[in-house]
PDB file of C-alpha atoms in Angstrom:
ATOM      1  CA  MET A   3    -127.905-125.586 -74.026  1.00 70.00           C
ATOM      2  CA  TYR A   4    -124.437-124.007 -72.892  1.00 77.00           C
ATOM      3  CA  GLN A   5    -121.665-126.300 -71.578  1.00 77.00           C
ATOM      4  CA  SER A   6    -119.995-125.026 -68.332  1.00 80.00           C
ATOM      5  CA  PHE A   7    -116.408-126.008 -66.229  1.00 79.00           C
ATOM      6  CA  PRO A   8    -116.823-129.178 -64.566  1.00 79.00           C
ATOM      7  CA  ASP A   9    -115.559-129.405 -61.129  1.00 84.00           C
ATOM      8  CA  LEU A  10    -115.904-125.776 -60.136  1.00 88.00           C
ATOM      9  CA  PRO A  11    -115.708-125.427 -56.307  1.00 92.00           C
ATOM     10  CA  SER A  12    -118.918-123.758 -54.847  1.00 89.00           C
ATOM     11  CA  ASP A  13    -117.831-122.109 -52.029  1.00 94.00           C
ATOM     12  CA  VAL A  14    -114.308-121.093 -53.314  1.00 96.00           C
ATOM     13  CA  TYR A  15    -114.056-116.969 -53.974  1.00 97.00           C
ATOM     14  CA  TYR A  16    -111.395-114.580 -55.117  1.00 97.00           C
ATOM     15  CA  THR A  17    -110.931-110.718 -55.348  1.00 97.00           C
ATOM     16  CA  GLN A  18    -110.077-108.783 -58.017  1.00 95.00           C
ATOM     17  CA  GLU A  19    -106.965-108.154 -56.770  1.00 96.00           C
ATOM     18  CA  GLU A  20    -106.338-111.776 -56.153  1.00 97.00           C
ATOM     19  CA  LEU A  21    -106.717-112.082 -59.818  1.00 97.00           C
ATOM     20  CA  ALA A  22    -104.613-109.438 -60.877  1.00 97.00           C
ATOM     21  CA  ARG A  23    -101.679-110.832 -58.885  1.00 98.00           C
ATOM     22  CA  HIS A  24    -101.982-114.082 -61.299  1.00 98.00           C
ATOM     23  CA  ASN A  25    -101.499-112.407 -64.362  1.00 97.00           C
ATOM     24  CA  GLY A  26     -98.190-114.493 -65.005  1.00 93.00           C
ATOM     25  CA  ASN A  27     -95.571-112.118 -64.597  1.00 94.00           C
ATOM     26  CA  ASP A  28     -94.583-113.780 -61.275  1.00 94.00           C
ATOM     27  CA  PRO A  29     -93.090-117.128 -61.661  1.00 90.00           C
ATOM     28  CA  GLU A  30     -93.977-117.931 -58.155  1.00 94.00           C
ATOM     29  CA  LEU A  31     -97.880-117.678 -58.565  1.00 95.00           C
ATOM     30  CA  PRO A  32     -99.613-119.461 -61.209  1.00 95.00           C
ATOM     31  CA  LEU A  33    -101.646-118.003 -63.995  1.00 95.00           C
ATOM     32  CA  TRP A  34    -105.193-117.072 -63.748  1.00 97.00           C
ATOM     33  CA  ILE A  35    -107.734-115.987 -65.969  1.00 94.00           C
ATOM     34  CA  CYS A  36    -111.740-115.310 -65.417  1.00 93.00           C
ATOM     35  CA  VAL A  37    -114.402-116.438 -67.790  1.00 90.00           C
ATOM     36  CA  ASN A  38    -118.043-115.985 -67.088  1.00 90.00           C
ATOM     37  CA  GLY A  39    -117.194-115.446 -63.053  1.00 92.00           C
ATOM     38  CA  LYS A  40    -114.997-118.538 -62.878  1.00 92.00           C
ATOM     39  CA  ILE A  41    -111.401-118.269 -62.241  1.00 95.00           C
ATOM     40  CA  LEU A  42    -109.016-120.946 -64.198  1.00 92.00           C
ATOM     41  CA  GLU A  43    -105.411-121.849 -63.120  1.00 94.00           C
ATOM     42  CA  TYR A  44    -103.149-122.728 -65.705  1.00 92.00           C
ATOM     43  CA  ALA A  45    -101.538-125.709 -64.799  1.00 87.00           C
ATOM     44  CA  GLY A  46     -98.357-125.255 -67.037  1.00 86.00           C
ATOM     45  CA  LEU A  47     -96.717-126.194 -70.211  1.00 85.00           C
ATOM     46  CA  PRO A  48     -96.624-129.845 -70.985  1.00 86.00           C
ATOM     47  CA  SER A  49     -92.860-131.261 -71.465  1.00 89.00           C
ATOM     48  CA  SER A  50     -91.242-130.511 -74.657  1.00 92.00           C
ATOM     49  CA  GLU A  51     -91.393-134.142 -75.745  1.00 93.00           C
ATOM     50  CA  ASP A  52     -95.375-133.946 -75.504  1.00 89.00           C
ATOM     51  CA  PRO A  53     -97.083-133.411 -78.886  1.00 89.00           C
ATOM     52  CA  ASP A  54     -99.090-130.571 -77.410  1.00 84.00           C
ATOM     53  CA  HIS A  55     -96.090-128.439 -76.300  1.00 89.00           C
ATOM     54  CA  GLU A  56     -95.651-126.204 -79.466  1.00 91.00           C
ATOM     55  CA  SER A  57     -99.561-125.399 -79.611  1.00 85.00           C
ATOM     56  CA  GLN A  58     -99.328-124.705 -75.933  1.00 84.00           C
ATOM     57  CA  LYS A  59     -96.424-122.538 -76.032  1.00 90.00           C
ATOM     58  CA  ARG A  60     -98.356-120.383 -78.520  1.00 90.00           C
ATOM     59  CA  PHE A  61    -101.617-120.391 -76.786  1.00 85.00           C
ATOM     60  CA  HIS A  62     -99.822-119.443 -73.443  1.00 87.00           C
ATOM     61  CA  SER A  63     -97.856-117.294 -75.178  1.00 91.00           C
ATOM     62  CA  PHE A  64    -101.107-115.200 -76.760  1.00 88.00           C
ATOM     63  CA  VAL A  65    -102.959-115.562 -73.374  1.00 88.00           C
ATOM     64  CA  GLN A  66    -100.735-114.552 -70.460  1.00 93.00           C
ATOM     65  CA  PRO A  67     -99.968-110.686 -71.750  1.00 93.00           C
ATOM     66  CA  GLN A  68    -103.656-110.725 -73.401  1.00 90.00           C
ATOM     67  CA  PHE A  69    -105.904-111.909 -70.461  1.00 91.00           C
ATOM     68  CA  GLY A  70    -103.417-113.082 -67.469  1.00 95.00           C
ATOM     69  CA  GLY A  71    -105.044-112.034 -64.244  1.00 96.00           C
ATOM     70  CA  ARG A  72    -108.029-110.877 -65.806  1.00 94.00           C
ATOM     71  CA  GLU A  73    -111.799-111.327 -66.680  1.00 92.00           C
ATOM     72  CA  ILE A  74    -111.738-112.290 -70.580  1.00 86.00           C
ATOM     73  CA  ASP A  75    -115.014-111.829 -71.223  1.00 85.00           C
ATOM     74  CA  TYR A  76    -115.087-108.647 -73.071  1.00 81.00           C
ATOM     75  CA  GLY A  77    -112.133-109.471 -74.970  1.00 80.00           C
ATOM     76  CA  LEU A  78    -113.375-112.708 -76.215  1.00 78.00           C
ATOM     77  CA  SER A  79    -116.823-111.107 -77.148  1.00 75.00           C
ATOM     78  CA  LYS A  80    -115.280-108.964 -79.880  1.00 71.00           C
ATOM     79  CA  ALA A  81    -114.117-111.599 -81.405  1.00 71.00           C
ATOM     80  CA  LEU A  82    -116.902-114.240 -81.281  1.00 68.00           C
ATOM     81  CA  TYR A  83    -119.606-112.367 -82.571  1.00 61.00           C
ATOM     82  CA  GLU A  84    -122.897-113.909 -82.357  1.00 62.00           C
ATOM     83  CA  PRO A  85    -125.554-112.150 -84.405  1.00 64.00           C
ATOM     84  CA  TYR A  86    -128.423-112.784 -81.506  1.00 65.00           C
ATOM     85  CA  TYR A  87    -126.074-110.489 -79.514  1.00 60.00           C
ATOM     86  CA  LYS A  88    -124.885-106.838 -80.205  1.00 65.00           C
ATOM     87  CA  VAL A  89    -121.475-106.528 -80.420  1.00 67.00           C
ATOM     88  CA  PRO A  90    -120.311-104.829 -76.888  1.00 70.00           C
ATOM     89  CA  LEU A  91    -119.453-101.567 -76.873  1.00 73.00           C
ATOM     90  CA  HIS A  92    -117.877-102.088 -73.375  1.00 75.00           C
ATOM     91  CA  GLU A  93    -117.931-104.823 -70.491  1.00 77.00           C
ATOM     92  CA  ASN A  94    -121.777-103.690 -69.319  1.00 78.00           C
ATOM     93  CA  ASP A  95    -123.080-104.492 -72.733  1.00 76.00           C
ATOM     94  CA  LEU A  96    -122.814-108.239 -71.937  1.00 78.00           C
ATOM     95  CA  SER A  97    -125.647-110.139 -71.190  1.00 77.00           C
ATOM     96  CA  ASP A  98    -125.530-113.178 -68.836  1.00 81.00           C
ATOM     97  CA  GLU A  99    -126.542-114.995 -72.020  1.00 79.00           C
ATOM     98  CA  HIS A 100    -123.460-113.636 -73.727  1.00 75.00           C
ATOM     99  CA  ARG A 101    -121.183-114.696 -70.944  1.00 83.00           C
ATOM    100  CA  ALA A 102    -122.552-118.058 -70.997  1.00 83.00           C
ATOM    101  CA  MET A 103    -122.015-118.489 -74.895  1.00 80.00           C
ATOM    102  CA  ILE A 104    -118.259-117.154 -74.185  1.00 80.00           C
ATOM    103  CA  GLU A 105    -118.086-119.829 -71.702  1.00 83.00           C
ATOM    104  CA  ASP A 106    -119.366-122.212 -73.804  1.00 82.00           C
ATOM    105  CA  HIS A 107    -116.942-121.636 -76.534  1.00 77.00           C
ATOM    106  CA  TYR A 108    -114.068-121.367 -74.123  1.00 74.00           C
ATOM    107  CA  PHE A 109    -115.065-124.840 -72.495  1.00 76.00           C
ATOM    108  CA  THR A 110    -115.336-126.209 -75.986  1.00 74.00           C
ATOM    109  CA  MET A 111    -111.955-124.885 -77.104  1.00 70.00           C
ATOM    110  CA  GLN A 112    -110.137-126.421 -74.281  1.00 68.00           C
ATOM    111  CA  PHE A 113    -112.076-129.701 -74.112  1.00 63.00           C
ATOM    112  CA  ARG A 114    -112.466-130.684 -77.783  1.00 60.00           C
ATOM    113  CA  ASN A 115    -111.492-134.115 -79.232  1.00 51.00           C
ATOM    114  CA  ASN A 116    -110.882-135.401 -75.365  1.00 53.00           C
ATOM    115  CA  GLN A 117    -107.758-133.344 -75.595  1.00 57.00           C
ATOM    116  CA  LYS A 118    -105.797-132.635 -72.274  1.00 68.00           C
ATOM    117  CA  ASN A 119    -106.881-129.756 -70.269  1.00 76.00           C
ATOM    118  CA  TYR A 120    -104.321-127.058 -68.887  1.00 84.00           C
ATOM    119  CA  TRP A 121    -106.860-124.871 -67.071  1.00 86.00           C
ATOM    120  CA  LYS A 122    -108.269-126.113 -63.614  1.00 89.00           C
ATOM    121  CA  PRO A 123    -111.494-124.522 -62.496  1.00 91.00           C
ATOM    122  CA  ILE A 124    -110.459-123.213 -58.787  1.00 95.00           C
ATOM    123  CA  GLY A 125    -113.069-120.858 -57.668  1.00 96.00           C
ATOM    124  CA  ARG A 126    -115.281-117.864 -58.535  1.00 95.00           C
ATOM    125  CA  LEU A 127    -114.603-114.199 -58.618  1.00 96.00           C
ATOM    126  CA  ARG A 128    -115.966-111.961 -56.130  1.00 92.00           C
ATOM    127  CA  ARG A 129    -117.074-108.413 -57.613  1.00 76.00           C
ATOM    128  CA  SER A 130    -116.197-105.351 -56.124  1.00 66.00           C
ATOM    129  CA  ASP A 131    -119.548-104.705 -55.098  1.00 58.00           C
ATOM    130  CA  ASN A 132    -118.833-107.515 -52.551  1.00 51.00           C
ATOM    131  CA  THR A 133    -121.247-110.033 -54.414  1.00 51.00           C
ATOM    132  CA  ALA A 134    -120.313-113.041 -56.349  1.00 55.00           C
ATOM    133  CA  ASN A 135    -121.094-113.569 -59.715  1.00 55.00           C
ATOM    134  CA  SER A 136    -124.489-115.413 -59.576  1.00 48.00           C
ATOM    135  CA  SER A 137    -123.473-116.976 -63.500  1.00 49.00           C
ATOM    136  CA  SER A 138    -124.150-120.611 -63.401  1.00 48.00           C
TER     137      SER A 138
END
């Protein structure tokens, strides 16, 4: 059974354009990423005295330029090879099950060992064809 992000608002949707504006380049806008159609907002770095500061700083410096303001499923799928699914050649190759596995992996990575979570689920991505992502 795959894990999913908790406390996701069921009636909040954002467009691809709104997601793209939250790429981390504008200090007035929080950093957003999208995992399996679910938009997560970065809470910001902990204080420099916090034991998580350096690891979160490194993680943020990787995530922001690579995935800020974007859907990250395809990028992560290339790094998370699972023999059950083929290695995707493009984003359309990702099945719903593959996307759920990616969300589960990201969820596990962020919530392992009861660590503080620096990503808050804030809504879902509305697809360009005016449909919401149907993934749970």
